[in-house]
Amino acid sequence: MTSAAATESTSTELVPSLPFDFDKLGVELKNDPGLNISDVLARLATIPPIDPDKPVKMASVVELVTGELMHAIEEIPDVFGKVKPPASRRVLNTTELAKLRAEKIQIDTAMKALAARKNEIHTMVSVHFDVVAEQQKGIDPTKTPTNKKGHYLIASPGNPERADVKDGLKYFTREKAKDTVEWSMDALLDLLESGKITRAEFRAITSTQAVIDLDKVKRVLTLKSKMPRFQEIVSQISTVKHGTLSINLR
């Protein structure tokens, strides 16, 4: 329940935390009021660069070619697909179960090592893209946003980085998924309960069902009299989920 004090409270200054380019947002919304506010905010989000005092450590090399893996590779041709799917529903006999068990053990062993090696390949190629960006594109590591693994977020949906191979066949790309914005009704209620926003401000961006109304959010972000205040509020109740990076062959 909302306290009476919170209901009657006057608005208080929120801690400035503006993770979006609100100037560009206002221009875009005025030019096209039909834009999706979440999509625009995600695109105009500012991503802080990695802290230069906390450099990302390269992953330690793990020996993947183990005796267990080599044994699995040798065994798979002898056990793979020996039990065919029954033509009708029936109980498997003990011999079939034993063969399937032996097959699954070797497949699981090989797949675990292959998945680890695939991740290792992706890391190596992603580091390649990072170094190319620094050496050929003039990227400044102290000013360029990165993901949690320290790889540069310079690709964008539909605009991947590309590494050609000399044979002219398939090439590597580093692609970035679309950023999204998540809205938190709980965070908005917390602001109201703590008296940091007024009941009027709460109603200005919520529907009659007390949920965040994105059309109302768009409206207050284009009104000069309300813009600065609601830029702060929006910054407190929205979270940018940055699109993940992926390494692909195209």
PDB file of C-alpha atoms in Angstrom:
ATOM      1  CA  MET A   1       0.000   0.000   0.000  1.00  0.00           C
ATOM      2  CA  THR A   2       1.201   3.495  -0.769  1.00  0.00           C
ATOM      3  CA  SER A   3       1.677   5.633   2.324  1.00  0.00           C
ATOM      4  CA  ALA A   4      -0.131   8.925   2.701  1.00  0.00           C
ATOM      5  CA  ALA A   5       3.204  10.692   2.938  1.00  0.00           C
ATOM      6  CA  ALA A   6       4.266   9.322  -0.409  1.00  0.00           C
ATOM      7  CA  THR A   7       0.930  10.238  -1.923  1.00  0.00           C
ATOM      8  CA  GLU A   8       1.163  13.860  -0.830  1.00  0.00           C
ATOM      9  CA  SER A   9       4.929  14.195  -1.304  1.00  0.00           C
ATOM     10  CA  THR A  10       6.387  16.812  -3.549  1.00  0.00           C
ATOM     11  CA  SER A  11       8.825  15.568  -6.141  1.00  0.00           C
ATOM     12  CA  THR A  12      12.441  15.271  -5.071  1.00  0.00           C
ATOM     13  CA  GLU A  13      15.522  15.421  -7.218  1.00  0.00           C
ATOM     14  CA  LEU A  14      16.584  11.977  -8.321  1.00  0.00           C
ATOM     15  CA  VAL A  15      20.215  10.989  -8.586  1.00  0.00           C
ATOM     16  CA  PRO A  16      21.230  11.986 -12.135  1.00  0.00           C
ATOM     17  CA  SER A  17      21.733   8.814 -14.099  1.00  0.00           C
ATOM     18  CA  LEU A  18      20.905   9.362 -17.717  1.00  0.00           C
ATOM     19  CA  PRO A  19      21.960   6.319 -19.742  1.00  0.00           C
ATOM     20  CA  PHE A  20      20.250   7.571 -22.898  1.00  0.00           C
ATOM     21  CA  ASP A  21      20.836  10.342 -25.427  1.00  0.00           C
ATOM     22  CA  PHE A  22      17.608  12.153 -24.589  1.00  0.00           C
ATOM     23  CA  ASP A  23      18.357  15.043 -26.943  1.00  0.00           C
ATOM     24  CA  LYS A  24      18.297  12.722 -29.940  1.00  0.00           C
ATOM     25  CA  LEU A  25      15.310  10.902 -28.476  1.00  0.00           C
ATOM     26  CA  GLY A  26      13.278  14.112 -28.371  1.00  0.00           C
ATOM     27  CA  VAL A  27      14.150  14.951 -31.972  1.00  0.00           C
ATOM     28  CA  GLU A  28      13.240  11.497 -33.225  1.00  0.00           C
ATOM     29  CA  LEU A  29       9.932  11.369 -31.355  1.00  0.00           C
ATOM     30  CA  LYS A  30       8.934  14.779 -32.683  1.00  0.00           C
ATOM     31  CA  ASN A  31       9.764  13.718 -36.240  1.00  0.00           C
ATOM     32  CA  ASP A  32       7.926  10.416 -35.892  1.00  0.00           C
ATOM     33  CA  PRO A  33       5.523  10.167 -32.904  1.00  0.00           C
ATOM     34  CA  GLY A  34       4.703   6.589 -33.893  1.00  0.00           C
ATOM     35  CA  LEU A  35       8.154   5.271 -33.015  1.00  0.00           C
ATOM     36  CA  ASN A  36       8.422   2.495 -30.452  1.00  0.00           C
ATOM     37  CA  ILE A  37       9.844   4.174 -27.362  1.00  0.00           C
ATOM     38  CA  SER A  38      11.640   1.034 -26.174  1.00  0.00           C
ATOM     39  CA  ASP A  39      13.334   0.510 -29.542  1.00  0.00           C
ATOM     40  CA  VAL A  40      14.480   4.130 -29.729  1.00  0.00           C
ATOM     41  CA  LEU A  41      15.810   4.151 -26.163  1.00  0.00           C
ATOM     42  CA  ALA A  42      17.697   0.915 -26.765  1.00  0.00           C
ATOM     43  CA  ARG A  43      19.312   2.383 -29.872  1.00  0.00           C
ATOM     44  CA  LEU A  44      20.241   5.619 -28.110  1.00  0.00           C
ATOM     45  CA  ALA A  45      21.583   3.993 -24.959  1.00  0.00           C
ATOM     46  CA  THR A  46      25.065   4.997 -23.911  1.00  0.00           C
ATOM     47  CA  ILE A  47      27.370   2.147 -22.927  1.00  0.00           C
ATOM     48  CA  PRO A  48      30.296   3.009 -20.671  1.00  0.00           C
ATOM     49  CA  PRO A  49      33.694   1.760 -21.854  1.00  0.00           C
ATOM     50  CA  ILE A  50      35.552  -0.818 -19.837  1.00  0.00           C
ATOM     51  CA  ASP A  51      37.410   0.514 -16.822  1.00  0.00           C
ATOM     52  CA  PRO A  52      41.048   0.813 -17.992  1.00  0.00           C
ATOM     53  CA  ASP A  53      42.178   0.022 -14.453  1.00  0.00           C
ATOM     54  CA  LYS A  54      40.427  -3.326 -14.653  1.00  0.00           C
ATOM     55  CA  PRO A  55      41.627  -4.877 -17.918  1.00  0.00           C
ATOM     56  CA  VAL A  56      39.879  -8.024 -19.092  1.00  0.00           C
ATOM     57  CA  LYS A  57      42.012 -11.095 -18.589  1.00  0.00           C
ATOM     58  CA  MET A  58      42.434 -13.522 -21.460  1.00  0.00           C
ATOM     59  CA  ALA A  59      40.913 -16.909 -20.740  1.00  0.00           C
ATOM     60  CA  SER A  60      43.459 -19.506 -19.692  1.00  0.00           C
ATOM     61  CA  VAL A  61      44.162 -22.207 -22.244  1.00  0.00           C
ATOM     62  CA  VAL A  62      42.565 -25.535 -21.381  1.00  0.00           C
ATOM     63  CA  GLU A  63      43.902 -28.776 -22.838  1.00  0.00           C
ATOM     64  CA  LEU A  64      40.978 -30.163 -24.805  1.00  0.00           C
ATOM     65  CA  VAL A  65      42.658 -33.077 -26.589  1.00  0.00           C
ATOM     66  CA  THR A  66      42.494 -35.563 -23.749  1.00  0.00           C
ATOM     67  CA  GLY A  67      42.820 -39.314 -23.725  1.00  0.00           C
ATOM     68  CA  GLU A  68      39.115 -39.511 -22.932  1.00  0.00           C
ATOM     69  CA  LEU A  69      38.262 -37.483 -26.034  1.00  0.00           C
ATOM     70  CA  MET A  70      40.548 -39.502 -28.308  1.00  0.00           C
ATOM     71  CA  HIS A  71      39.020 -42.704 -26.966  1.00  0.00           C
ATOM     72  CA  ALA A  72      35.538 -41.344 -27.713  1.00  0.00           C
ATOM     73  CA  ILE A  73      36.550 -40.386 -31.259  1.00  0.00           C
ATOM     74  CA  GLU A  74      37.910 -43.896 -31.820  1.00  0.00           C
ATOM     75  CA  GLU A  75      34.851 -45.567 -30.324  1.00  0.00           C
ATOM     76  CA  ILE A  76      32.103 -43.525 -31.985  1.00  0.00           C
ATOM     77  CA  PRO A  77      32.308 -45.269 -35.407  1.00  0.00           C
ATOM     78  CA  ASP A  78      31.884 -48.630 -33.659  1.00  0.00           C
ATOM     79  CA  VAL A  79      28.900 -47.638 -31.530  1.00  0.00           C
ATOM     80  CA  PHE A  80      27.152 -44.905 -33.522  1.00  0.00           C
ATOM     81  CA  GLY A  81      23.673 -45.741 -34.790  1.00  0.00           C
ATOM     82  CA  LYS A  82      23.857 -49.450 -34.041  1.00  0.00           C
ATOM     83  CA  VAL A  83      20.374 -49.473 -32.538  1.00  0.00           C
ATOM     84  CA  LYS A  84      17.718 -48.378 -35.016  1.00  0.00           C
ATOM     85  CA  PRO A  85      14.440 -46.775 -33.871  1.00  0.00           C
ATOM     86  CA  PRO A  86      11.783 -49.483 -33.539  1.00  0.00           C
ATOM     87  CA  ALA A  87       9.036 -49.522 -36.153  1.00  0.00           C
ATOM     88  CA  SER A  88       6.435 -49.472 -33.359  1.00  0.00           C
ATOM     89  CA  ARG A  89       6.252 -48.646 -29.675  1.00  0.00           C
ATOM     90  CA  ARG A  90       7.899 -51.382 -27.615  1.00  0.00           C
ATOM     91  CA  VAL A  91      10.220 -52.057 -24.714  1.00  0.00           C
ATOM     92  CA  LEU A  92      13.924 -51.989 -25.507  1.00  0.00           C
ATOM     93  CA  ASN A  93      15.795 -55.141 -24.604  1.00  0.00           C
ATOM     94  CA  THR A  94      18.870 -55.170 -22.363  1.00  0.00           C
ATOM     95  CA  THR A  95      21.270 -55.547 -25.295  1.00  0.00           C
ATOM     96  CA  GLU A  96      19.789 -52.476 -27.002  1.00  0.00           C
ATOM     97  CA  LEU A  97      19.942 -50.450 -23.798  1.00  0.00           C
ATOM     98  CA  ALA A  98      23.598 -51.402 -23.298  1.00  0.00           C
ATOM     99  CA  LYS A  99      24.470 -50.344 -26.849  1.00  0.00           C
ATOM    100  CA  LEU A 100      22.633 -47.038 -26.476  1.00  0.00           C
ATOM    101  CA  ARG A 101      24.407 -46.403 -23.191  1.00  0.00           C
ATOM    102  CA  ALA A 102      27.813 -47.002 -24.767  1.00  0.00           C
ATOM    103  CA  GLU A 103      26.904 -44.732 -27.677  1.00  0.00           C
ATOM    104  CA  LYS A 104      25.632 -41.932 -25.444  1.00  0.00           C
ATOM    105  CA  ILE A 105      28.741 -42.018 -23.244  1.00  0.00           C
ATOM    106  CA  GLN A 106      31.031 -41.479 -26.223  1.00  0.00           C
ATOM    107  CA  ILE A 107      28.754 -38.870 -27.831  1.00  0.00           C
ATOM    108  CA  ASP A 108      28.508 -36.899 -24.568  1.00  0.00           C
ATOM    109  CA  THR A 109      32.279 -36.992 -24.119  1.00  0.00           C
ATOM    110  CA  ALA A 110      32.929 -35.795 -27.661  1.00  0.00           C
ATOM    111  CA  MET A 111      30.217 -33.115 -27.587  1.00  0.00           C
ATOM    112  CA  LYS A 112      31.511 -31.639 -24.323  1.00  0.00           C
ATOM    113  CA  ALA A 113      34.997 -31.263 -25.786  1.00  0.00           C
ATOM    114  CA  LEU A 114      33.700 -30.001 -29.123  1.00  0.00           C
ATOM    115  CA  ALA A 115      31.525 -27.372 -27.430  1.00  0.00           C
ATOM    116  CA  ALA A 116      34.502 -26.192 -25.380  1.00  0.00           C
ATOM    117  CA  ARG A 117      36.660 -26.010 -28.505  1.00  0.00           C
ATOM    118  CA  LYS A 118      33.942 -24.120 -30.365  1.00  0.00           C
ATOM    119  CA  ASN A 119      33.853 -21.518 -27.575  1.00  0.00           C
ATOM    120  CA  GLU A 120      37.642 -21.314 -27.712  1.00  0.00           C
ATOM    121  CA  ILE A 121      37.499 -20.669 -31.472  1.00  0.00           C
ATOM    122  CA  HIS A 122      34.895 -17.945 -30.960  1.00  0.00           C
ATOM    123  CA  THR A 123      37.075 -16.271 -28.313  1.00  0.00           C
ATOM    124  CA  MET A 124      40.134 -16.316 -30.556  1.00  0.00           C
ATOM    125  CA  VAL A 125      38.224 -14.885 -33.511  1.00  0.00           C
ATOM    126  CA  SER A 126      36.581 -12.231 -31.332  1.00  0.00           C
ATOM    127  CA  VAL A 127      39.993 -11.145 -30.026  1.00  0.00           C
ATOM    128  CA  HIS A 128      41.097 -10.961 -33.676  1.00  0.00           C
ATOM    129  CA  PHE A 129      38.238  -8.544 -34.370  1.00  0.00           C
ATOM    130  CA  ASP A 130      39.189  -6.495 -31.294  1.00  0.00           C
ATOM    131  CA  VAL A 131      42.801  -6.152 -32.410  1.00  0.00           C
ATOM    132  CA  VAL A 132      41.771  -5.310 -35.976  1.00  0.00           C
ATOM    133  CA  ALA A 133      39.504  -2.594 -34.570  1.00  0.00           C
ATOM    134  CA  GLU A 134      42.391  -1.124 -32.586  1.00  0.00           C
ATOM    135  CA  GLN A 135      45.020  -1.359 -35.310  1.00  0.00           C
ATOM    136  CA  GLN A 136      43.007  -0.629 -38.443  1.00  0.00           C
ATOM    137  CA  LYS A 137      39.952   1.305 -37.281  1.00  0.00           C
ATOM    138  CA  GLY A 138      41.552   3.526 -34.666  1.00  0.00           C
ATOM    139  CA  ILE A 139      39.379   2.256 -31.823  1.00  0.00           C
ATOM    140  CA  ASP A 140      40.331   3.741 -28.458  1.00  0.00           C
ATOM    141  CA  PRO A 141      40.022   0.992 -25.816  1.00  0.00           C
ATOM    142  CA  THR A 142      39.361   3.581 -23.086  1.00  0.00           C
ATOM    143  CA  LYS A 143      36.410   5.115 -24.942  1.00  0.00           C
ATOM    144  CA  THR A 144      34.824   2.161 -26.711  1.00  0.00           C
ATOM    145  CA  PRO A 145      32.018   0.158 -25.054  1.00  0.00           C
ATOM    146  CA  THR A 146      32.555  -3.537 -24.445  1.00  0.00           C
ATOM    147  CA  ASN A 147      30.543  -6.505 -23.305  1.00  0.00           C
ATOM    148  CA  LYS A 148      31.227  -8.299 -20.024  1.00  0.00           C
ATOM    149  CA  LYS A 149      33.977 -10.342 -21.669  1.00  0.00           C
ATOM    150  CA  GLY A 150      35.752  -7.215 -22.818  1.00  0.00           C
ATOM    151  CA  HIS A 151      34.980  -7.506 -26.540  1.00  0.00           C
ATOM    152  CA  TYR A 152      34.117  -4.300 -28.370  1.00  0.00           C
ATOM    153  CA  LEU A 153      30.477  -3.567 -29.137  1.00  0.00           C
ATOM    154  CA  ILE A 154      31.096  -1.853 -32.466  1.00  0.00           C
ATOM    155  CA  ALA A 155      28.984  -4.114 -34.662  1.00  0.00           C
ATOM    156  CA  SER A 156      25.264  -3.430 -34.943  1.00  0.00           C
ATOM    157  CA  PRO A 157      22.262  -5.383 -36.253  1.00  0.00           C
ATOM    158  CA  GLY A 158      22.684  -5.641 -40.017  1.00  0.00           C
ATOM    159  CA  ASN A 159      26.209  -4.212 -39.868  1.00  0.00           C
ATOM    160  CA  PRO A 160      28.558  -7.017 -38.756  1.00  0.00           C
ATOM    161  CA  GLU A 161      32.319  -7.060 -38.617  1.00  0.00           C
ATOM    162  CA  ARG A 162      33.856  -9.346 -41.228  1.00  0.00           C
ATOM    163  CA  ALA A 163      37.076 -11.347 -41.500  1.00  0.00           C
ATOM    164  CA  ASP A 164      37.706 -12.837 -44.918  1.00  0.00           C
ATOM    165  CA  VAL A 165      39.744 -15.987 -45.494  1.00  0.00           C
ATOM    166  CA  LYS A 166      42.131 -16.073 -48.446  1.00  0.00           C
ATOM    167  CA  ASP A 167      40.396 -18.950 -50.228  1.00  0.00           C
ATOM    168  CA  GLY A 168      37.347 -16.746 -50.831  1.00  0.00           C
ATOM    169  CA  LEU A 169      34.948 -19.271 -49.327  1.00  0.00           C
ATOM    170  CA  LYS A 170      33.076 -18.811 -46.051  1.00  0.00           C
ATOM    171  CA  TYR A 171      34.217 -15.904 -43.870  1.00  0.00           C
ATOM    172  CA  PHE A 172      33.922 -15.055 -40.192  1.00  0.00           C
ATOM    173  CA  THR A 173      31.577 -12.385 -38.915  1.00  0.00           C
ATOM    174  CA  ARG A 174      31.063 -10.881 -35.496  1.00  0.00           C
ATOM    175  CA  GLU A 175      27.424  -9.920 -35.223  1.00  0.00           C
ATOM    176  CA  LYS A 176      25.533  -8.062 -32.533  1.00  0.00           C
ATOM    177  CA  ALA A 177      21.937  -8.727 -31.608  1.00  0.00           C
ATOM    178  CA  LYS A 178      19.451  -5.936 -31.072  1.00  0.00           C
ATOM    179  CA  ASP A 179      19.538  -4.051 -27.769  1.00  0.00           C
ATOM    180  CA  THR A 180      16.310  -4.042 -25.771  1.00  0.00           C
ATOM    181  CA  VAL A 181      14.864  -2.015 -22.912  1.00  0.00           C
ATOM    182  CA  GLU A 182      13.096  -3.580 -19.950  1.00  0.00           C
ATOM    183  CA  TRP A 183      10.689  -1.515 -17.849  1.00  0.00           C
ATOM    184  CA  SER A 184      10.283  -2.075 -14.116  1.00  0.00           C
ATOM    185  CA  MET A 185       6.956  -1.354 -12.488  1.00  0.00           C
ATOM    186  CA  ASP A 186       8.523  -2.375  -9.173  1.00  0.00           C
ATOM    187  CA  ALA A 187      11.169   0.344  -9.533  1.00  0.00           C
ATOM    188  CA  LEU A 188       8.473   2.911 -10.289  1.00  0.00           C
ATOM    189  CA  LEU A 189       6.467   1.847  -7.248  1.00  0.00           C
ATOM    190  CA  ASP A 190       9.598   2.076  -5.117  1.00  0.00           C
ATOM    191  CA  LEU A 191      10.069   5.688  -6.244  1.00  0.00           C
ATOM    192  CA  LEU A 192       6.480   6.439  -5.280  1.00  0.00           C
ATOM    193  CA  GLU A 193       6.633   4.624  -1.947  1.00  0.00           C
ATOM    194  CA  SER A 194       9.865   6.391  -0.975  1.00  0.00           C
ATOM    195  CA  GLY A 195       8.406   9.788  -1.845  1.00  0.00           C
ATOM    196  CA  LYS A 196      10.915  10.434  -4.632  1.00  0.00           C
ATOM    197  CA  ILE A 197       8.106  11.012  -7.126  1.00  0.00           C
ATOM    198  CA  THR A 198       4.607  12.370  -6.641  1.00  0.00           C
ATOM    199  CA  ARG A 199       1.327  10.609  -7.235  1.00  0.00           C
ATOM    200  CA  ALA A 200       0.784  12.967 -10.197  1.00  0.00           C
ATOM    201  CA  GLU A 201       4.098  11.936 -11.729  1.00  0.00           C
ATOM    202  CA  PHE A 202       3.210   8.294 -11.175  1.00  0.00           C
ATOM    203  CA  ARG A 203      -0.126   8.736 -12.923  1.00  0.00           C
ATOM    204  CA  ALA A 204       1.532  10.648 -15.775  1.00  0.00           C
ATOM    205  CA  ILE A 205       3.227   7.494 -17.054  1.00  0.00           C
ATOM    206  CA  THR A 206       0.881   4.726 -15.939  1.00  0.00           C
ATOM    207  CA  SER A 207      -2.437   3.447 -17.208  1.00  0.00           C
ATOM    208  CA  THR A 208      -5.640   3.125 -15.225  1.00  0.00           C
ATOM    209  CA  GLN A 209      -4.539  -0.470 -14.524  1.00  0.00           C
ATOM    210  CA  ALA A 210      -1.406   0.903 -12.791  1.00  0.00           C
ATOM    211  CA  VAL A 211       1.055  -0.390 -15.351  1.00  0.00           C
ATOM    212  CA  ILE A 212       3.654   1.637 -17.219  1.00  0.00           C
ATOM    213  CA  ASP A 213       2.020   3.201 -20.285  1.00  0.00           C
ATOM    214  CA  LEU A 214       4.682   3.656 -22.970  1.00  0.00           C
ATOM    215  CA  ASP A 215       2.520   6.046 -24.971  1.00  0.00           C
ATOM    216  CA  LYS A 216       2.344   8.300 -21.914  1.00  0.00           C
ATOM    217  CA  VAL A 217       6.097   7.948 -21.471  1.00  0.00           C
ATOM    218  CA  LYS A 218       6.605   9.174 -25.023  1.00  0.00           C
ATOM    219  CA  ARG A 219       4.332  12.137 -24.407  1.00  0.00           C
ATOM    220  CA  VAL A 220       6.092  13.414 -21.269  1.00  0.00           C
ATOM    221  CA  LEU A 221       9.480  13.031 -22.940  1.00  0.00           C
ATOM    222  CA  THR A 222       8.454  15.466 -25.658  1.00  0.00           C
ATOM    223  CA  LEU A 223       7.007  18.145 -23.373  1.00  0.00           C
ATOM    224  CA  LYS A 224       9.622  20.769 -22.486  1.00  0.00           C
ATOM    225  CA  SER A 225       8.073  21.480 -19.114  1.00  0.00           C
ATOM    226  CA  LYS A 226       8.199  17.828 -18.071  1.00  0.00           C
ATOM    227  CA  MET A 227      11.140  16.529 -20.087  1.00  0.00           C
ATOM    228  CA  PRO A 228      14.051  16.944 -17.618  1.00  0.00           C
ATOM    229  CA  ARG A 229      12.126  15.485 -14.703  1.00  0.00           C
ATOM    230  CA  PHE A 230      10.845  12.462 -16.602  1.00  0.00           C
ATOM    231  CA  GLN A 231      14.236  11.829 -18.172  1.00  0.00           C
ATOM    232  CA  GLU A 232      15.419  11.164 -14.627  1.00  0.00           C
ATOM    233  CA  ILE A 233      12.415   8.978 -13.824  1.00  0.00           C
ATOM    234  CA  VAL A 234      12.728   6.960 -17.034  1.00  0.00           C
ATOM    235  CA  SER A 235      16.408   6.403 -16.266  1.00  0.00           C
ATOM    236  CA  GLN A 236      15.429   4.906 -12.893  1.00  0.00           C
ATOM    237  CA  ILE A 237      12.755   2.513 -14.183  1.00  0.00           C
ATOM    238  CA  SER A 238      14.310   1.216 -17.394  1.00  0.00           C
ATOM    239  CA  THR A 239      17.214  -1.122 -17.985  1.00  0.00           C
ATOM    240  CA  VAL A 240      19.067  -1.647 -21.232  1.00  0.00           C
ATOM    241  CA  LYS A 241      19.842  -5.235 -22.132  1.00  0.00           C
ATOM    242  CA  HIS A 242      22.620  -5.022 -24.664  1.00  0.00           C
ATOM    243  CA  GLY A 243      22.506  -7.410 -27.588  1.00  0.00           C
ATOM    244  CA  THR A 244      24.917 -10.333 -27.388  1.00  0.00           C
ATOM    245  CA  LEU A 245      27.848 -10.819 -29.734  1.00  0.00           C
ATOM    246  CA  SER A 246      28.097 -13.944 -31.845  1.00  0.00           C
ATOM    247  CA  ILE A 247      30.780 -15.365 -34.123  1.00  0.00           C
ATOM    248  CA  ASN A 248      29.452 -16.906 -37.327  1.00  0.00           C
ATOM    249  CA  LEU A 249      30.556 -18.305 -40.682  1.00  0.00           C
ATOM    250  CA  ARG A 250      28.779 -16.740 -43.655  1.00  0.00           C
TER     251      ARG A 250
END
